[in-house]
Coordinates of C-alpha atoms and ligand atoms in Angstrom, one line a residue:
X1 CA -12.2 17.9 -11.0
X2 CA -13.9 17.4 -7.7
X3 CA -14.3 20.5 -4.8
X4 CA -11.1 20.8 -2.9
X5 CA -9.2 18.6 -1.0
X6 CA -10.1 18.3 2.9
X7 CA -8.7 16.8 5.5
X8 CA -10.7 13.4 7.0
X9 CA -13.2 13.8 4.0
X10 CA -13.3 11.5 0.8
X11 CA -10.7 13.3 -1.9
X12 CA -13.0 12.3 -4.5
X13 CA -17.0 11.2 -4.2
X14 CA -17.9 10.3 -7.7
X15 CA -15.8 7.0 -7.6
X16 CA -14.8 4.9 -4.5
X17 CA -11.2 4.9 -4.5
X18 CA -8.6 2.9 -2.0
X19 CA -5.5 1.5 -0.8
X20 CA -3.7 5.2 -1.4
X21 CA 0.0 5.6 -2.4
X22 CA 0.7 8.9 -2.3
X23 CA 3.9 10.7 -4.0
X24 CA 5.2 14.1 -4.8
X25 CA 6.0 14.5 -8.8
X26 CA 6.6 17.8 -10.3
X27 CA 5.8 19.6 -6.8
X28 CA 2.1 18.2 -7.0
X29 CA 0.6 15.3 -5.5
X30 CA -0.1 12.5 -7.3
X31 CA -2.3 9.3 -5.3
X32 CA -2.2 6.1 -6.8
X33 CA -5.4 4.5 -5.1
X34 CA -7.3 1.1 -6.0
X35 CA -10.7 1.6 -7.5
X36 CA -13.3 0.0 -6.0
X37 CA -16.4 -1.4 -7.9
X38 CA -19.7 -0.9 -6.7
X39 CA -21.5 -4.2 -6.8
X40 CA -23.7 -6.4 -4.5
X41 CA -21.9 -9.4 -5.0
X42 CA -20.3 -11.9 -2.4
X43 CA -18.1 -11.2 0.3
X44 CA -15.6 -13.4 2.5
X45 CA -12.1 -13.5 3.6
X46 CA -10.7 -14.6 0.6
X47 CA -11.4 -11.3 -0.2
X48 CA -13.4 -11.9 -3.5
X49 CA -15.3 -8.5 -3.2
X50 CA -12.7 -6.7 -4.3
X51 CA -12.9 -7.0 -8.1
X52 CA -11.3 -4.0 -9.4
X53 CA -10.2 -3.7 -13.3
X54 CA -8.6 -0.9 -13.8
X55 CA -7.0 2.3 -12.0
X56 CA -7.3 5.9 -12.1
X57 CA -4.7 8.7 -10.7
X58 CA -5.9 12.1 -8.9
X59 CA -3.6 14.7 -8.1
X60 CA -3.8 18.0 -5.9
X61 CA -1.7 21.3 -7.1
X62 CA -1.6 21.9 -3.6
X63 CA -2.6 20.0 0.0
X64 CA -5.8 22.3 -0.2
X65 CA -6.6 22.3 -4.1
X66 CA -9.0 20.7 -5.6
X67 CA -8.6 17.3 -6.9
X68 CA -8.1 16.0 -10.4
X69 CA -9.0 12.6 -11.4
X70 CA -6.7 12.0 -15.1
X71 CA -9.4 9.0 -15.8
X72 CA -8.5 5.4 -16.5
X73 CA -4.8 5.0 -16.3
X74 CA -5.1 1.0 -16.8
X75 CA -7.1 -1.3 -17.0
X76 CA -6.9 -5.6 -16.4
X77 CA -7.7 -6.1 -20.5
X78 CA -4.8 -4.5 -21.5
X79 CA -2.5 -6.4 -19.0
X80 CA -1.9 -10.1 -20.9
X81 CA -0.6 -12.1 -18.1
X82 CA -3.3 -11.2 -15.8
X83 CA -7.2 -12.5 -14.9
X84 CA -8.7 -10.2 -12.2
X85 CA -8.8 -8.2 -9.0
X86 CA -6.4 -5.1 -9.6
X87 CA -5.6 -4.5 -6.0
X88 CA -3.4 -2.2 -4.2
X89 CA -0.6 0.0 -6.4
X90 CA 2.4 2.0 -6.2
X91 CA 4.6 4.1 -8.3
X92 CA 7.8 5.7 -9.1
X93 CA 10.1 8.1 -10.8
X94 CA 13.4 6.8 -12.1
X95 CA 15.4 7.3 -15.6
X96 CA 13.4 9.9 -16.3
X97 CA 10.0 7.5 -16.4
X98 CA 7.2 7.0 -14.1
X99 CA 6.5 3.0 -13.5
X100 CA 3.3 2.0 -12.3
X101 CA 3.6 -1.5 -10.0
X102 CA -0.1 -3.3 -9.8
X103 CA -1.3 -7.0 -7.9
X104 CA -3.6 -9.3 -9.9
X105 CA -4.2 -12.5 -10.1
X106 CA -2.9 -14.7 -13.0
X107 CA -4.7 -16.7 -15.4
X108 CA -4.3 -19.8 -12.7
X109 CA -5.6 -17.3 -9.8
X110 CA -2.2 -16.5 -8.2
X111 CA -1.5 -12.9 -7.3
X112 CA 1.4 -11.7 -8.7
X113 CA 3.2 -8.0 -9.3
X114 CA 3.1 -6.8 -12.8
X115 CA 4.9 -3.2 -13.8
X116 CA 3.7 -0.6 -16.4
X117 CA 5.5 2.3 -17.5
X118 CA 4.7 6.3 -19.0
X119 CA 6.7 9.6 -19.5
X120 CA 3.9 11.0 -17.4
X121 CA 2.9 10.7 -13.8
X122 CA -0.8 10.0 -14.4
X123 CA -0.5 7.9 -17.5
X124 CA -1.9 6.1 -19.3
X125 CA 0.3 3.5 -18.6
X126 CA 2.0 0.3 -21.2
X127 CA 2.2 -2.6 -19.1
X128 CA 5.0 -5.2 -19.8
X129 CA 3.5 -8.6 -21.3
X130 CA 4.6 -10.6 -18.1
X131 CA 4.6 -10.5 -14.6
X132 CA 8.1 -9.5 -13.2
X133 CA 9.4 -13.0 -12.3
X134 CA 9.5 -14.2 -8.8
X135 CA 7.2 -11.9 -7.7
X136 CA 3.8 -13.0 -5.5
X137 CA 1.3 -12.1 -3.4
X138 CA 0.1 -8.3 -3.2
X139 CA 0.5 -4.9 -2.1
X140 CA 3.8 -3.3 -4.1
X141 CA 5.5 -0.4 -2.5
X142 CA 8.4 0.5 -4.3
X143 CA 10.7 3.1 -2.2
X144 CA 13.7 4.8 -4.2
X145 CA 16.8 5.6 -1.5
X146 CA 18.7 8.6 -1.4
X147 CA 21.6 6.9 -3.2
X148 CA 19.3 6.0 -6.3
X149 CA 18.6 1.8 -5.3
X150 CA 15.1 1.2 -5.6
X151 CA 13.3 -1.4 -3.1
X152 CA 10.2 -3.3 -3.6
X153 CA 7.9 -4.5 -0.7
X154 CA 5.3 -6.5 -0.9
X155 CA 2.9 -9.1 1.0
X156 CA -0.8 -9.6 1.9
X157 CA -1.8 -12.7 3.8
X158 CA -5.2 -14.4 3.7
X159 CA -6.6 -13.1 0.6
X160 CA -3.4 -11.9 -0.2
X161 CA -2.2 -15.6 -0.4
X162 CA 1.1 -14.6 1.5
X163 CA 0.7 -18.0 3.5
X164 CA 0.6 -20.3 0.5
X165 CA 4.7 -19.2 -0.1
X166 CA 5.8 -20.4 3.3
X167 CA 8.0 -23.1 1.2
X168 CA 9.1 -21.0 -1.4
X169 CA 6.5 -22.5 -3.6
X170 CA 2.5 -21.7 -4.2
X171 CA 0.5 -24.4 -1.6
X172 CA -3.4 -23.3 -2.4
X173 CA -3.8 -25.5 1.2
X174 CA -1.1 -23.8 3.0
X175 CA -2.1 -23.5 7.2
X176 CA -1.7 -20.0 8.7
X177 CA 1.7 -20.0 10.3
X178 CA 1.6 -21.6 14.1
X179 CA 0.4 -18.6 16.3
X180 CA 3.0 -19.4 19.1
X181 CA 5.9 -19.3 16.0
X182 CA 7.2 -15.6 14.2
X183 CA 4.9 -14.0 12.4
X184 CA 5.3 -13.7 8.9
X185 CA 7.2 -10.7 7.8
X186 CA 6.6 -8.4 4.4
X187 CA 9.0 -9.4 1.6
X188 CA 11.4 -6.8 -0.1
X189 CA 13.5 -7.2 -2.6
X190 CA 16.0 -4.6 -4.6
X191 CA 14.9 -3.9 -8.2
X192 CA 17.2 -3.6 -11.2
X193 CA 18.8 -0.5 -12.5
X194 CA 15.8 -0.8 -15.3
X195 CA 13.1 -0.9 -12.3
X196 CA 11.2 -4.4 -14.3
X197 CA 12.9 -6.9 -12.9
X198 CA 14.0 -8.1 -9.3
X199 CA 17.7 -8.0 -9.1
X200 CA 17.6 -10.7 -6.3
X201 CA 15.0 -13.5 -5.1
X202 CA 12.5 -11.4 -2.8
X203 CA 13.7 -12.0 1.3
X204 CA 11.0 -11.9 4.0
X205 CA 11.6 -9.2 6.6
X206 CA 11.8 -9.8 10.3
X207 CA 9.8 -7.3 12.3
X208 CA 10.6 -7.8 16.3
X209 CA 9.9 -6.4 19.9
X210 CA 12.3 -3.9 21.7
X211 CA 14.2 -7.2 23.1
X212 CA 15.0 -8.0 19.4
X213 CA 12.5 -11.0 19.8
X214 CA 10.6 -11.6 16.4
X215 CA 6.5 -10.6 16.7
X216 CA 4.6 -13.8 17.1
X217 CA 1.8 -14.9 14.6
X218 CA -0.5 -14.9 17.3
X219 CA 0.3 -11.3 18.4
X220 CA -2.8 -9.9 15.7
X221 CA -2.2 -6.5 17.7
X222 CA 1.1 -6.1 16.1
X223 CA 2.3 -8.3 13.3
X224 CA 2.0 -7.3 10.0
X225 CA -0.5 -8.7 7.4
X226 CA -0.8 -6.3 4.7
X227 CA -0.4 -2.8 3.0
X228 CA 3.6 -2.8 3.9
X229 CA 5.1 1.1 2.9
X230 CA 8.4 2.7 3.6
X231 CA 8.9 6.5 4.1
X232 CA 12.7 7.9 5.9
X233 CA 12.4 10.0 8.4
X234 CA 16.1 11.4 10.3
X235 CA 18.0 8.8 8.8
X236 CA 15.6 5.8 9.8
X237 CA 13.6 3.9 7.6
X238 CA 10.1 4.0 8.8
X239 CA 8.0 0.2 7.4
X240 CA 4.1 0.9 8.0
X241 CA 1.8 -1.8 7.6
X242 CA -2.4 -3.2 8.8
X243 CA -2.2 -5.3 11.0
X244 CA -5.5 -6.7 9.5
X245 CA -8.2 -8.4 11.4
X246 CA -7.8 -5.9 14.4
X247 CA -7.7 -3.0 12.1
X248 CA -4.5 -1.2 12.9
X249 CA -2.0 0.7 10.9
X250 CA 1.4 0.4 12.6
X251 CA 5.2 0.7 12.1
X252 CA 8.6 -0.6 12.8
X253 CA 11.9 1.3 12.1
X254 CA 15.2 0.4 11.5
X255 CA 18.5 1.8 10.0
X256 CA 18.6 -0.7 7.2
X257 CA 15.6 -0.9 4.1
X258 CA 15.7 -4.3 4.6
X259 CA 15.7 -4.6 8.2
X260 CA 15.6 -6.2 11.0
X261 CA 12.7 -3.7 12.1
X262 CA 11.9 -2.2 15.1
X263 CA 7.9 -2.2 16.0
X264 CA 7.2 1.2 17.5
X265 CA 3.7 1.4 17.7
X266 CA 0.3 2.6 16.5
X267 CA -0.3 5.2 13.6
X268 CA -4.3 5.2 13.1
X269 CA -6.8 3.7 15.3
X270 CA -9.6 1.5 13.4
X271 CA -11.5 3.3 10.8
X272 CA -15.1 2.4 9.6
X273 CA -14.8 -0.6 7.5
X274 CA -12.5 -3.9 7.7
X275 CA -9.1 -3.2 5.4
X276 CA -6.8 -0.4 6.4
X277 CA -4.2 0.6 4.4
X278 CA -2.2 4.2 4.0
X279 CA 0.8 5.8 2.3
X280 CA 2.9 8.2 4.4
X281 CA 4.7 11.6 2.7
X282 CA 6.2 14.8 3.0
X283 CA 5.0 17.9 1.3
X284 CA 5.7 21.3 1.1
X285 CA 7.7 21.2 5.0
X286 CA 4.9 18.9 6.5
X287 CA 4.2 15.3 6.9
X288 CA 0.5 13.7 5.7
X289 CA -0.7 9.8 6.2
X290 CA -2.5 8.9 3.4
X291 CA -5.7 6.3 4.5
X292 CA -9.4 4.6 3.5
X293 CA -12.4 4.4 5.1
X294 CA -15.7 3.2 4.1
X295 CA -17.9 6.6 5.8
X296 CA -18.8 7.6 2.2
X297 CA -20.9 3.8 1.4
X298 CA -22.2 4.1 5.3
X299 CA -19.3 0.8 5.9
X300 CA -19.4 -1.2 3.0
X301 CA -16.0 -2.7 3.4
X302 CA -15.9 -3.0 -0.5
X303 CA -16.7 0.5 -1.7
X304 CA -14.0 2.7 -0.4
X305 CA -12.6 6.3 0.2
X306 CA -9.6 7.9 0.2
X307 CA -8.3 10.7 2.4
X308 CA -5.7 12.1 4.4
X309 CA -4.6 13.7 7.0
X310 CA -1.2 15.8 8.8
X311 CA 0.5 13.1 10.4
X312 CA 3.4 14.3 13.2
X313 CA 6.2 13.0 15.2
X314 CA 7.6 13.6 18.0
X315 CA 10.9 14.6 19.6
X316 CA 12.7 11.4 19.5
X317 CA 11.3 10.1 16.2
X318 CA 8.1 8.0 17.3
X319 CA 4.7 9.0 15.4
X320 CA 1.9 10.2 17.5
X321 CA -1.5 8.3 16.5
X322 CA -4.2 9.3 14.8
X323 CA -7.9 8.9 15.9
X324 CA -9.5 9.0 12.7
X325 CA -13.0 10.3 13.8
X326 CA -11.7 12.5 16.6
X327 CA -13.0 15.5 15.6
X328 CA -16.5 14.2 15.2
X329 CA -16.0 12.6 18.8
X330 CA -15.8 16.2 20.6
Ligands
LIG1 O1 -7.9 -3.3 -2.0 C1 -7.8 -4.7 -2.0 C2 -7.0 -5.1 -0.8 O2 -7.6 -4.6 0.4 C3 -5.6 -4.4 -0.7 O3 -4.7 -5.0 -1.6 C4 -5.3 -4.6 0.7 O4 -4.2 -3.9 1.2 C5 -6.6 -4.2 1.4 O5 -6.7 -2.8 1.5

């Protein structure tokens, strides 16, 4: 149990937790997060600083209750199929079970998406012997629509090794897509009825301008690189995403899950630290955007924090953004 849960302030302090996917189970809120290891070992853009090995799940009661960490919910020796670096999960409720969706890399050092299962929402968690098949890269976010289909996107480039699929297969040399060419979208793909298995080879996702034009690569303000989640919002399906080396969170809408989407605009400004990634849910009548930052390690980029804060739209649907610090700015 930590003190109680404050907006713009690490939810908990006695681990550094990231990468946030935040749900409402049983009327409470459950928060998936990464957990980051504290270590003074190398870092680089291959992202090898982030050595995670195992996950723990907080809840709140409430949006101002104090937060509950349920201890380890699993960790990378129990998963067979997979090596290291236990990045960025989701979850989800379906046929009356809570599966927990986890990145790591294999035993040849290629992400992939493994699943785990439990009757509870904080686990522990069983996770199935393989990887689900014709699953890569990182960053699951599974969304379950209103008519019961359940969606899976996913995608991380440089460390996240999104790149290397350009052809459909795993190129370890693979060059960043040509910066005058589309970017490279997030990938999504439906899940089966059983929510282990993907129901149909994963399709990349075109995100474009307001002239239906797809975002270039070299538009680094606006294309999408990692942390891809979907909320619904009046009948639109909102895809968030960092837009990585520049340190935005953004999103596109669009009336289908699968797209094409729409890029709107900004939801958080650059927060201390180089990753950004958030969830995005409604609770209790009000809407909260789920984030990191690295304030509590003074901006190690590799020893994280997660916390939240009331996120709100406007009239005609667009999301006004959030200055993460703005309070400490007046
Ligand atoms: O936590 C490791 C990686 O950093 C995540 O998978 C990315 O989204 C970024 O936050």
């Amino acid at each position: 149990m930590s003190n109680k849960a404050k907006q713009n302030e690490p939810l908990v302090t006695h681990i550094y937790t990231a990468d946030p996917s935040a749900h409402v189970f049983n009327d409470k809120i459950y928060i998936y997060p990464s957990h980051d290891l504290d270590h003074d070992g190398e870092s680089n853009d291959n992202g090898d600083q982030y050595k995670m090995e195992d996950y723990h799940v907080l809840s709140m009661d409430d949006i101002d209750a104090p937060v509950v960490d349920h201890g380890q919910a699993l960790h990378v020796r129990d998963v067979k199929w997979a090596s290291k670096q236990m990045w960025a999960p989701d979850a989800a409720f379906k046929n009356d079970t809570y599966y927990f969706y986890f990145p790591a890399r294999d035993k040849e050092g290629i992400f992939r998406i493994g699943v785990a299962t439990s009757k509870n929402p904080e686990g522990p968690f069983v996770p199935e012997d393989n990887y689900i098949e014709g699953s890569f890269s990182i960053d699951p976010a599974v969304y379950v629509d209103d008519d019961n289909r359940a969606y899976m996107y996913f995608g991380g480039l440089w460390g996240g090794q999104l790149e290397k699929w350009q052809t459909g297969e795993f190129v370890a040399d693979a060059p960043d897509p040509d910066e005058n060419g589309p970017a490279l979208g997030p990938m999504v793909a439906e899940l089966t009825d059983d929510m282990l298995t993907f129901k149909s080879a994963p399709q990349e996702i075109s995100i474009v301008d307001e002239d239906g034009n797809p975002l270039l690569a070299g538009d680094h303000d606006r294309r999408f690189f990692e942390a891809p989640w979907v909320h619904k919002h009046n009948g639109y399906y909102y895809l968030s995403y960092s837009t990585g080396d520049t340190h935005y969170l953004v999103y596109a809408i669009s009336k289908s899950p699968t797209g094409p989407f729409v890029y709107k605009g900004r939801i958080l400004e650059p927060v201390l630290g180089w990753t950004t990634h958030q969830s995005i849910v409604q609770f209790k009548g009000k809407w909260y955007l789920f984030y990191h930052d690295c304030s509590l390690s003074g901006g190690v980029n590799h020893k994280r924090s997660v916390k939240f804060t009331e996120l709100k739209y406007r009239e005609d649907g667009t999301i006004v953004t959030i200055h993460p610090y703005a309070d400490e700015e007046k």
